[in-house]
Coordinates of C-alpha atoms and ligand atoms in Angstrom, one line a residue:
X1 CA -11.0 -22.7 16.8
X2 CA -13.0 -20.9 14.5
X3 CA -16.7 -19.8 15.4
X4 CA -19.9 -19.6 13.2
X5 CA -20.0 -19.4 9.7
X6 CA -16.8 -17.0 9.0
X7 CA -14.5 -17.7 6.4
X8 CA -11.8 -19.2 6.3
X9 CA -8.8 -18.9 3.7
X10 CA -7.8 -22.0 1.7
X11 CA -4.4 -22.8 2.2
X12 CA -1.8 -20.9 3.8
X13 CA -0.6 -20.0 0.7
X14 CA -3.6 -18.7 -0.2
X15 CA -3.6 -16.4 3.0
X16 CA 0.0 -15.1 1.9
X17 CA -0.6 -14.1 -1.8
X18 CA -4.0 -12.3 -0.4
X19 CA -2.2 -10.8 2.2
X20 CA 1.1 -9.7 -0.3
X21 CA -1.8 -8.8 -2.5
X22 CA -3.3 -6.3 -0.5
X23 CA 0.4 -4.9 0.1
X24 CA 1.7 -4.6 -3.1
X25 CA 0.1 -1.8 -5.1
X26 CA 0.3 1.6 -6.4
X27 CA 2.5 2.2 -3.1
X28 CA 4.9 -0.6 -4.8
X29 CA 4.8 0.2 -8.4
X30 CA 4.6 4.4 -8.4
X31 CA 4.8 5.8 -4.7
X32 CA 8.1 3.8 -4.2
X33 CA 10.0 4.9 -7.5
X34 CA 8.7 8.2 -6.8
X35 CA 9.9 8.5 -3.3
X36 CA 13.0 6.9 -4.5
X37 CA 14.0 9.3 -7.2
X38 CA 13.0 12.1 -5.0
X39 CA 15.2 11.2 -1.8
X40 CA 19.0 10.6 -3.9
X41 CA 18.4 6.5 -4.8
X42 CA 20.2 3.8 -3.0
X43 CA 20.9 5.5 0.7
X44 CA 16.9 6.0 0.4
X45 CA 16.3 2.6 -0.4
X46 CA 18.5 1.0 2.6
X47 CA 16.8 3.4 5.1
X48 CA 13.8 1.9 4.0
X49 CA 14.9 -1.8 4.1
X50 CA 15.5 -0.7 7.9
X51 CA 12.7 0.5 8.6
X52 CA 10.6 -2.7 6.9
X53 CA 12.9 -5.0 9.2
X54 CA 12.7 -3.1 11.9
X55 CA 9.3 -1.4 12.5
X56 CA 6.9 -3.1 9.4
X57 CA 7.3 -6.3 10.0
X58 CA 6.8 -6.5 14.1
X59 CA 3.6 -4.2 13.4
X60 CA 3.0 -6.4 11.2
X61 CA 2.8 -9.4 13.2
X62 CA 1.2 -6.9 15.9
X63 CA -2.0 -6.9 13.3
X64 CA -1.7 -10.5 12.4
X65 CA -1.6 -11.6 15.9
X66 CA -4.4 -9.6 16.9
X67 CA -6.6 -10.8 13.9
X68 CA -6.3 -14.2 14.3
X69 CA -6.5 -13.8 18.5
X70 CA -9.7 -12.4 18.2
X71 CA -11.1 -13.7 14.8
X72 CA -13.1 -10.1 14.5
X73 CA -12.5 -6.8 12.2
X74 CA -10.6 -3.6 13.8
X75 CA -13.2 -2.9 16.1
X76 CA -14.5 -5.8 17.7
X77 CA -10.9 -6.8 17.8
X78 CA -10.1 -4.2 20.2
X79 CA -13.3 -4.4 21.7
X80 CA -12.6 -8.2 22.5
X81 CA -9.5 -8.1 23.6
X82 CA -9.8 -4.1 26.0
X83 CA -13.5 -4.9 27.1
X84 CA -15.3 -1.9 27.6
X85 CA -12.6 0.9 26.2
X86 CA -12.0 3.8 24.2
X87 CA -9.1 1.2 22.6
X88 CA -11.9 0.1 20.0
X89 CA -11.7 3.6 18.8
X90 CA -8.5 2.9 17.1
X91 CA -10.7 -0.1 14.8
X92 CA -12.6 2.2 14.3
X93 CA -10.7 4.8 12.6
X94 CA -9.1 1.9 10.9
X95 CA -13.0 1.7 9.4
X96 CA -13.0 5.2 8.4
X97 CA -9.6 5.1 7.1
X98 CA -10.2 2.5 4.9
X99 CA -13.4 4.2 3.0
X100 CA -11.2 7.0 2.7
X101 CA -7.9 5.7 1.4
X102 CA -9.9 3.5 -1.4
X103 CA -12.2 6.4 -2.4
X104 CA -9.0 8.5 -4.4
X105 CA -7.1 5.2 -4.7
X106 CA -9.6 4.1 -7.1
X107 CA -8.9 7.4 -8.6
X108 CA -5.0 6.9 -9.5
X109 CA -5.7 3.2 -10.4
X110 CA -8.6 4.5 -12.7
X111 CA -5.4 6.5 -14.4
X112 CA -3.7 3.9 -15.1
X113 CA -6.5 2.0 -17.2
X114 CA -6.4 4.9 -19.2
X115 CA -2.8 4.3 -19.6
X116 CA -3.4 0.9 -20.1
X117 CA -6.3 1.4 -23.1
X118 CA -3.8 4.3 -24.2
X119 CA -1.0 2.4 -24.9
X120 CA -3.0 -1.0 -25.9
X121 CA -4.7 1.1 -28.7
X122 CA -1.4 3.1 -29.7
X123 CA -1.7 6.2 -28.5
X124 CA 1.8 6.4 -26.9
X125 CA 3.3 5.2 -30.3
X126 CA 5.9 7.2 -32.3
X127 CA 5.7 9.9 -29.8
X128 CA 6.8 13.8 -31.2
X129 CA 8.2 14.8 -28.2
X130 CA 8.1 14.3 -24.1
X131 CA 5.9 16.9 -23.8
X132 CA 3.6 14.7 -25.7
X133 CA 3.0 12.3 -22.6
X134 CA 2.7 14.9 -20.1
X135 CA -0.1 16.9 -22.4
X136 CA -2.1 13.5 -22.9
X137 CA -1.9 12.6 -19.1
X138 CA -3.0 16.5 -18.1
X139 CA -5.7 15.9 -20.7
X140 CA -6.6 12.6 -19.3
X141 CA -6.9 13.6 -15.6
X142 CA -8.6 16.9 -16.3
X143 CA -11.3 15.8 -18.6
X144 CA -14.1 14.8 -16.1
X145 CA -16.3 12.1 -18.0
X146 CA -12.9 10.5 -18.6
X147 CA -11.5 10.1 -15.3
X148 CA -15.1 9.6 -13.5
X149 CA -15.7 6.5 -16.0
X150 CA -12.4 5.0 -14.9
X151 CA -12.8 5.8 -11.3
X152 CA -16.2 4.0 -11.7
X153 CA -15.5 1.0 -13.6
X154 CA -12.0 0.0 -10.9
X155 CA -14.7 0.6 -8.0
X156 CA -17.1 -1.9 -9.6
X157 CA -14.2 -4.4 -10.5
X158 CA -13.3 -3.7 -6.5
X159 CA -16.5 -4.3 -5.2
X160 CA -17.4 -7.1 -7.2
X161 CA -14.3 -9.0 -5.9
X162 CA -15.1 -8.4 -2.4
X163 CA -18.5 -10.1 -2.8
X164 CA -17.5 -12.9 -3.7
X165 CA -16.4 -13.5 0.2
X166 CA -13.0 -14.5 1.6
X167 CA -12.3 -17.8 -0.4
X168 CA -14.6 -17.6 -4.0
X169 CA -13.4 -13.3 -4.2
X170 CA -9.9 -12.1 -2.9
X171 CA -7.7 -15.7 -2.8
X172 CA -8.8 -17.0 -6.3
X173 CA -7.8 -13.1 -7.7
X174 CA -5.0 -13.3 -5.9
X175 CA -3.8 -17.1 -6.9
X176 CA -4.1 -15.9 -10.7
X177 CA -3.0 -12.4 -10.4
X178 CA -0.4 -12.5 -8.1
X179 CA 2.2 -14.6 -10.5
X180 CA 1.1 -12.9 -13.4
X181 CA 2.3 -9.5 -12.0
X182 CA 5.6 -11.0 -10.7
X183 CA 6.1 -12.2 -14.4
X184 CA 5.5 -9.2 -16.2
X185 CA 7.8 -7.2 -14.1
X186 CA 10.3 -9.7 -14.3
X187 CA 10.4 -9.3 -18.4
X188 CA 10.4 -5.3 -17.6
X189 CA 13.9 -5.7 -15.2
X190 CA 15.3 -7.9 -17.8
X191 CA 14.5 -5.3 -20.5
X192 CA 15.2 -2.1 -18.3
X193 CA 18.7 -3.4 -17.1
X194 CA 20.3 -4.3 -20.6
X195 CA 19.7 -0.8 -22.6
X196 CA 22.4 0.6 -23.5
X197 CA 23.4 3.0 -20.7
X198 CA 21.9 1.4 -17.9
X199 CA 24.5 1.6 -16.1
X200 CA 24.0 5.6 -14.6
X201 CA 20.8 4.3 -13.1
X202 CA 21.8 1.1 -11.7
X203 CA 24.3 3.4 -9.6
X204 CA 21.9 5.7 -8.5
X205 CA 19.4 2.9 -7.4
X206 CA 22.1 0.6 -5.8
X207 CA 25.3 2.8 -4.8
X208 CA 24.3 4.4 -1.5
X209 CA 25.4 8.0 -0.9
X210 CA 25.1 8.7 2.7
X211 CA 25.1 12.1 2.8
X212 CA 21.8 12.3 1.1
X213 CA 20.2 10.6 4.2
X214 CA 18.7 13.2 6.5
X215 CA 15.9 13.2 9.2
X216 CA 13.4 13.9 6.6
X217 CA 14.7 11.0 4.5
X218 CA 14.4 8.4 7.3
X219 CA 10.5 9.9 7.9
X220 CA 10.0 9.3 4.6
X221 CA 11.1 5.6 3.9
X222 CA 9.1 4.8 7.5
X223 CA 6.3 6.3 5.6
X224 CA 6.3 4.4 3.0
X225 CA 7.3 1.4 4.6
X226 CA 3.5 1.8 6.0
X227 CA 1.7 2.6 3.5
X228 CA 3.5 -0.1 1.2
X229 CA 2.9 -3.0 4.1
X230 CA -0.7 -2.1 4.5
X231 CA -0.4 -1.1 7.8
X232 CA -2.1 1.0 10.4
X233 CA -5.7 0.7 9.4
X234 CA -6.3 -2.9 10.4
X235 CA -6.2 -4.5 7.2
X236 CA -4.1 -6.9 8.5
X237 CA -6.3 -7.4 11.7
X238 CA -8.6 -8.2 9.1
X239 CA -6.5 -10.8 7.1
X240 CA -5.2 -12.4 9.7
X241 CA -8.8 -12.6 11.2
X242 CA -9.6 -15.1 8.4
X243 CA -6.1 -17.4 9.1
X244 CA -6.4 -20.8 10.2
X245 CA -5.1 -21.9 14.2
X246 CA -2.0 -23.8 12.2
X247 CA -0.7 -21.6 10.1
X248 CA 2.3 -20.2 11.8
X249 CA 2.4 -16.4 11.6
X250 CA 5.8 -15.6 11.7
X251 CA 6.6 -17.2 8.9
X252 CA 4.0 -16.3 7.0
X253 CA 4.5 -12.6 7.8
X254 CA 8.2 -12.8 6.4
X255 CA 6.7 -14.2 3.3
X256 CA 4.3 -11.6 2.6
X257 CA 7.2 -8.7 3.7
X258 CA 9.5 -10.3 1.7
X259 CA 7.1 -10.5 -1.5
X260 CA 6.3 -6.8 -0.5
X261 CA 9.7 -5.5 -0.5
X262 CA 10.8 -7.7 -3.3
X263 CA 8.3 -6.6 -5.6
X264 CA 8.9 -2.5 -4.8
X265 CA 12.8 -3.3 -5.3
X266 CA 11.8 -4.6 -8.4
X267 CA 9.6 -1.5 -9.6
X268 CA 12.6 0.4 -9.0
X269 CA 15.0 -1.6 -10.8
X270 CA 12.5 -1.8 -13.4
X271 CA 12.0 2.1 -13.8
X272 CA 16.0 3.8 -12.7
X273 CA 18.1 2.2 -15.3
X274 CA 15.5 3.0 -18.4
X275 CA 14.9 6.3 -16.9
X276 CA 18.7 7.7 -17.2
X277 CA 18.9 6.9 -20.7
X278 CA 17.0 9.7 -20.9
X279 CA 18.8 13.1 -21.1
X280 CA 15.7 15.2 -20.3
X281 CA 14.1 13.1 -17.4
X282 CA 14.7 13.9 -13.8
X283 CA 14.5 10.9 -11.2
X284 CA 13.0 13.8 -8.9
X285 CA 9.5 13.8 -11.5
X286 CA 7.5 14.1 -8.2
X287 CA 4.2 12.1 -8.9
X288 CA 3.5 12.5 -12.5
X289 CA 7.0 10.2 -12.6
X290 CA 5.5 7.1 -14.1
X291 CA 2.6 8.6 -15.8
X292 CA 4.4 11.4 -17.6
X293 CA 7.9 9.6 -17.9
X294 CA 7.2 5.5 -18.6
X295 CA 5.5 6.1 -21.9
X296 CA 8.6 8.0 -23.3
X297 CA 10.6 5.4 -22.1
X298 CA 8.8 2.6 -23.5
X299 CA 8.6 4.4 -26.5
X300 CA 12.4 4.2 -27.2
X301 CA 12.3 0.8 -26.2
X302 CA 11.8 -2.0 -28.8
X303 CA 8.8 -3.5 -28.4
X304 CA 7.9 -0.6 -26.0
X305 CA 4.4 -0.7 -26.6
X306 CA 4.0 -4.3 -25.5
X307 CA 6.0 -3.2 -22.3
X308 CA 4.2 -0.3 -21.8
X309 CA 0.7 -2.0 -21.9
X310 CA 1.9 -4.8 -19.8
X311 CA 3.0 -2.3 -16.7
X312 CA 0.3 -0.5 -16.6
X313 CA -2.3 -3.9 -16.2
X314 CA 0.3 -4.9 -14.1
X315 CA -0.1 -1.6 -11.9
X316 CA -4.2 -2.3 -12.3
X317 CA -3.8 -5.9 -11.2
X318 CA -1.2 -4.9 -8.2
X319 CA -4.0 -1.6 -7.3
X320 CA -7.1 -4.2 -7.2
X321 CA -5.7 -6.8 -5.1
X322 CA -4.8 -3.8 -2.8
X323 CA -7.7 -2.2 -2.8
X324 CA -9.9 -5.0 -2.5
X325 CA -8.3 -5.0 0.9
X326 CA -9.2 -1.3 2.1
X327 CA -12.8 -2.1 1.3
X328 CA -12.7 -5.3 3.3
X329 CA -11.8 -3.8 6.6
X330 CA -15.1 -1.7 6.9
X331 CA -17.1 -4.7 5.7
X332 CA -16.3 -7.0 7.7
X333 CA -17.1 -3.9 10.4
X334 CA -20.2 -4.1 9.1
X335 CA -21.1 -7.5 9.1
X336 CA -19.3 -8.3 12.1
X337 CA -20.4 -5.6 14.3
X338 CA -23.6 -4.6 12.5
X339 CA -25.5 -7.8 11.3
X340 CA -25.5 -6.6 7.4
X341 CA -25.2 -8.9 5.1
X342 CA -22.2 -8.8 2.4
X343 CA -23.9 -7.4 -0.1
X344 CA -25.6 -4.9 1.9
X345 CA -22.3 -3.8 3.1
X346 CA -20.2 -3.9 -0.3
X347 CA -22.9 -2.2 -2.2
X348 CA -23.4 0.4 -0.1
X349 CA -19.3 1.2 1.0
X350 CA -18.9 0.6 -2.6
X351 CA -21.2 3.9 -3.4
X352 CA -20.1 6.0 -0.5
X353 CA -16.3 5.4 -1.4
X354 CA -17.2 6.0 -5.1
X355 CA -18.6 9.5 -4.2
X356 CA -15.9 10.5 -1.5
X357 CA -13.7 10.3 -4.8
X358 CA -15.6 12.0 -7.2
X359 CA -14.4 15.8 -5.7
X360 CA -10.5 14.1 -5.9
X361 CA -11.1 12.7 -9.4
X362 CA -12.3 16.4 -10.5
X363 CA -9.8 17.8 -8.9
X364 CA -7.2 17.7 -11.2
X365 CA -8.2 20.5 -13.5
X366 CA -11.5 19.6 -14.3
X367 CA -12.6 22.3 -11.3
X368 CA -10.6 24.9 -10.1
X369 CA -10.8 25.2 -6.7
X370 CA -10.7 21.3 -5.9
X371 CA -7.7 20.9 -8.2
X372 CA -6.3 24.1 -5.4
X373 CA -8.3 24.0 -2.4
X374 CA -8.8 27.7 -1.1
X375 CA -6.7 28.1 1.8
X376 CA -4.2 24.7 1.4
X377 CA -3.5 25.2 -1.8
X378 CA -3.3 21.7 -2.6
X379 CA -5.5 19.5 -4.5
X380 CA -8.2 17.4 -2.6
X381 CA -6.6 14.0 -4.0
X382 CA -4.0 15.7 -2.3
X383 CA -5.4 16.6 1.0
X384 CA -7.2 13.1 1.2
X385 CA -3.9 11.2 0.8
X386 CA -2.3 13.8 3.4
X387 CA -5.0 13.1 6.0
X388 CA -5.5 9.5 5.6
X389 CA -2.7 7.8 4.8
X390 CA -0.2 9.9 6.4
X391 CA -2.1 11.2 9.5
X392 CA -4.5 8.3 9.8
X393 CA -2.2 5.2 9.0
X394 CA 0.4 6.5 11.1
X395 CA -1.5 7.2 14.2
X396 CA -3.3 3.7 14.0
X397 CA 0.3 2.3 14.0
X398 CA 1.5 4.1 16.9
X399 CA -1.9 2.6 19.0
X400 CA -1.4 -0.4 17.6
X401 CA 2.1 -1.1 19.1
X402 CA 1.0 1.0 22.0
X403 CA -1.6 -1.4 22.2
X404 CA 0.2 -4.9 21.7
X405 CA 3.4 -3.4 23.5
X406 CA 1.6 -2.4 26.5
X407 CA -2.5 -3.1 26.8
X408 CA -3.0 -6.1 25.5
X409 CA 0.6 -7.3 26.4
X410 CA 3.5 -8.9 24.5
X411 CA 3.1 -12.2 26.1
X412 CA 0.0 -12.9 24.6
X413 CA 1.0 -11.8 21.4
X414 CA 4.2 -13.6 21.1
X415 CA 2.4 -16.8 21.7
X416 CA -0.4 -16.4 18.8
X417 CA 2.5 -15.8 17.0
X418 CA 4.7 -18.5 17.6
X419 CA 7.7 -18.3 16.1
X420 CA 8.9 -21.4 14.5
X421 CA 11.8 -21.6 17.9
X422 CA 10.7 -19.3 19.7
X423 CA 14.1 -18.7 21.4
X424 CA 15.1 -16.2 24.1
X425 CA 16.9 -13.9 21.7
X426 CA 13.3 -13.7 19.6
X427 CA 11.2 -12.9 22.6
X428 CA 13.3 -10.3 24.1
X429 CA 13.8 -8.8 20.3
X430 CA 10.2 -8.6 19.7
X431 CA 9.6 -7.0 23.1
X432 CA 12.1 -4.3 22.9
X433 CA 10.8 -3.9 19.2
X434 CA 6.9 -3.6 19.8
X435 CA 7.2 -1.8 23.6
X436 CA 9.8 0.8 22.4
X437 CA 11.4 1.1 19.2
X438 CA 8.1 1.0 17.0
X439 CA 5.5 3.3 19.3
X440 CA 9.2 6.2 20.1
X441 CA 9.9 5.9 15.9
X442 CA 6.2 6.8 15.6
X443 CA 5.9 9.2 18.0
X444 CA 8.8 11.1 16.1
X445 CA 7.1 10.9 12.7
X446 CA 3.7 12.5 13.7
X447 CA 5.2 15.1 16.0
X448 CA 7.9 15.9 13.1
X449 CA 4.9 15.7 10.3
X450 CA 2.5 18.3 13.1
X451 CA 5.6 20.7 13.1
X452 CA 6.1 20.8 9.6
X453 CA 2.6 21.1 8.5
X454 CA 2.5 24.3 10.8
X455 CA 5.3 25.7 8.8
X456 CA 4.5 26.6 5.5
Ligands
LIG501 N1 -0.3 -1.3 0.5 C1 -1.1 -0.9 -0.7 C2 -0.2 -0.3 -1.7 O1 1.0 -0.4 -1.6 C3 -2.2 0.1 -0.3 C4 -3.1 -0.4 0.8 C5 -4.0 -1.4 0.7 C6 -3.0 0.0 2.1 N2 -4.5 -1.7 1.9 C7 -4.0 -0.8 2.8 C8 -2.3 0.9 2.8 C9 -4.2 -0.7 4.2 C10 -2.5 1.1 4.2 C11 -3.4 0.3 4.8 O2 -0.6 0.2 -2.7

C-alpha cells in the first residue's frame, strides 16, 4: 500500500536499471581499475567478489527492505520504524553524506567531459609522447575557469534530472542510458582483449596470486564493494522507498548487484589487457590511471579516437545516473520530512553541493594550499572523499546492519523481502549474515582505518 501522492517507479525493470544506475559509476569505471591495479589484479578482484556476495548484497537488501517497509527517505525511515530514537540520526547522516559525496563527485565527472570534448575535438590525436596526456590533464584540472565550468554544467545536467521526479527524471535516463553504456563498453572489451599482447594483462586481471592478498587488501575491496553498491548513505532506503508491494526484492537486488559487479568486471577487462601493451604504464597509476593512461592507449589503438570519446560519455553517462542518486536522498529528506516542494529542494541542494565543490575543484593546482591542505597534506578532493565516503559510508553501513540485525529485527526484514522460497537454509543465512558477519567485518574496517589514519 502506497500513501499520498509519492511516486512510484514504472516497472520493476524500471526500479532495477535506476537502482544499477545509481551503483554503477566512477566507482565502476575508474575507482575499480584503480584499486585493481594498485592491489596485484586477480586475488584483488576475488576478495572483492566476496565481499559483494557476502556483505553488499545482504546490506543491500537491509536498505531495500527498510525503504520499501517504511516508504520514507533515511530519516523518517528510522524514525518510523525506532519511534522516538537517536536511530534516525544515522538517516540523517545519510543526508549529509549525500550533499557531500556529490559535491567533488561532480568534480571528477566534470573531468571527464573535458576528456570527452578533448578527445571528440582531437586533442588526444597523434600524441608526441605520454607525457603528453599527463601535462593536458594537469593543465585541465588546474586551470580554474576550466574545471569550475565542468563542475557546473554535470551539477545542472544532475539537478535537472532529479526534477523531473521519480518516473518523468531518473527511470526514463536510466531506460536510455543504461544499455547504451553496456554497449559501448562491450565494443571497448572486444577491442581491448584482441591487441596484440593482451595476453600479460589478461593474467594479471584473471590469474589470482594469493600472496598478494593481505589485511589491507581485503579492507580495501570491502571498501569499494561499498562505495561501488551505493551503500551506507541510504540511497537505497531511498530507492527502494519508491518500489512497488509486488516487486520481489530479493531478486531484484541480485539483478542490480549482478549488473553492478558485471559492469566493474568489465571496466577492468576493458582497461588491463590494453594497458600492458604499454611498456612504460604501471597498473599501480594511482588515480590519474584512466585520465593520464586511456588517452595513450587509445591513441595506439585504431580507431582510438572513436574509443576514447566513447568511454569517457560512457564514464559521464554511468557518473550521472549515479549521482542523480546522492542528490535524491537529501531531497526526498526534504520534502518528506520538511514539506518543500521538489524544486525548492533540488534548486537549493543543487547550489549548496555546487559550492561545497568549488574549494575541491580548485584544489588541484589552481590554489596551493587546497591542492595541500596545511597540516594533512592532502588535497581537499582528497580529504572530502576520505571523510565521506570512507568514514561516512562505512559507519552508516555498520548502523544499518546493527539496525536490521538487531533493532528493528531480522524477522521483519526477511519478510519485506521475501525471497522467492524462502527456505530455512535462506533465513538462517541472512540472519547469521546481517546480525554478525556484516556489523564484526565493519567494525574491523573503521577500527583498522582509525588506527592507520593515527599513524602517519
Ligand atoms: N555507486 C556510485 C559509483 O560507483 C557512487 C554512488 C552513488 C554512491 N550513490 C551513492 C556511493 C550512494 C555511496 C552511496 O560511482
Amino acid at each position: 500500500m502506497v500513501s499520498g501522492p509519492r511516486g512510484l517507479w514504472g516497472s520493476r525493470v524500471g526500479f532495477v536499471l535506476a537502482a544499477a544506475g545509481s551503483a554503477i559509476g566512477l566507482g565502476n569505471i575508474w575507482r575499480f581499475p584503480t584499486t585493481v591495479g594498485r592491489s596485484g589484479g586477480a586475488a584483488f578482484v576475488l576478495t572483492y567478489l566476496l565481499c559483494v556476495l557476502l556483505i553488499g548484497l545482504p546490506i543491500m537488501l537491509a536498505e531495500l527492505a527498510i525503504g520499501r517497509r517504511t516508504q520514507r527517505n533515511p530519516v523518517g525511515a528510522f524514525a518510523a520504524l525506532a519511534q522516538g530514537s537517536l536511530w534516525r540520526l544515522v538517516g540523517g547522516l545519510g543526508v549529509v553524506t549525500g550533499v557531500g559525496i556529490l559535491s567533488y563527485y561532480s568534480v571528477v565527472a566534470g573531468w571527464t567531459i573535458g576528456y570527452f570534448l578533448n578527445d571528440a575535438g582531437g586533442a588526444f590525436a597523434n600524441l608526441p609522447s605520454e607525457e603528453y596526456v599527463k601535462q593536458a590533464f594537469l593543465s585541465l584540472i588546474s586551470n580554474p575557469t576550466m574545471t569550475l565550468s565542468l563542475h557546473a554544467v554535470f551539477m545542472a545536467f544532475t539537478m535537472a534530472v532529479v526534477l523531473g521526479g521519480v518516473k518523468g527524471g531518473i527511470e526514463r535516463a536510466a531506460k536510455v542510458l543504461m544499455p547504451v553504456l553496456l554497449i559501448i563498453l562491450l565494443l571497448l572489451v572486444l577491442r581491448s582483449v584482441t591487441l596484440p599482447g593482451a595476453s600479460v594483462g589478461l593474467e594479471f586481471y584473471l590469474k589470482p596470486d594469493f600472496s598478494k592478498v593481505t589485511f589491507a587488501t581485503v579492507m580495501e575491496a570491502l571498501g569499494q564493494a561499498f562505495f561501488s553498491l551505493s551503500l551506507g548513505m541510504g540511497a537505497m532506503i531511498t530507492y527502494g522507498s519508491y518500489l512497488s508491494r509486488q516487486a520481489n526484492l530479493f531478486s531484484s537486488a541480485l539483478w542490480v548487484v549482478g549488473a553492478d559487479t558485471a559492469i566493474a568486471l568489465l571496466a577492468g577487462l576493458a582497461i588491463f589487457p590494453a594497458l600492458f601493451t604499454f611498456p612504460g604504464l604501471s597498473p599501480a597509476e594511482g588515480p590519474g590511471l584512466i585520465f593520464v593512461v586511456l588517452p595513450n592507449v587509445f591513441d595506439k589503438i585504431p580507431g582510438g579516437m572513436v574509443f576514447g570519446a566513447g568511454f569517457f560519455i560512457l564514464l559521464l553517462i554511468a557518473a550521472l545516473t549515479s549521482s542523480i542518486s546522492l542528490l535524491e536522498v537529501p531531497v526526498a529528506y526534504l520534502i518528506d520530512e520538511r514539506g518543500w516542494t521538489r524544486r525548492q529542494a533540488v534548486l537549493a541542494l543543487g547550489a549548496l553541493a555546487f559550492a561545497l565543490g568549488v574549494p575541491s575543484a580548485l584544489g588541484q593546482g589552481a590554489v596551493g594550499w587546497l591542492t595541500s591542505l596545511p597540516g594533512l597534506g592532502v588535497s581537499f578532493l582528497d580529504a572530502m572523499d576520505t571523510l565521506f565516503a570512507k568514514y561516512s559510508l562505512t559507519i552508516g553501513g555498520l548502523f544499518l546492519a546493527l539496525f536490521v540485525g538487531w533493532r528493528w529485527g531480522v524477522e521483519p526484514a526477511l519478510d519485506e523481502i521475501a525471497f522467492v522460497r524462502a527456505s530455512r537454509f535462506n533465513r538462517v543465512f541472512f540472519r547469521i549474515l546481517l546480525r554478525y558477519i556484516c556489523p564484526l567485518a565493519i567494525a574491523v574496517i573503521l577500527v583498522n582505518l582509525a588506527l592507520s589514519s593515527m599513524t602517519p
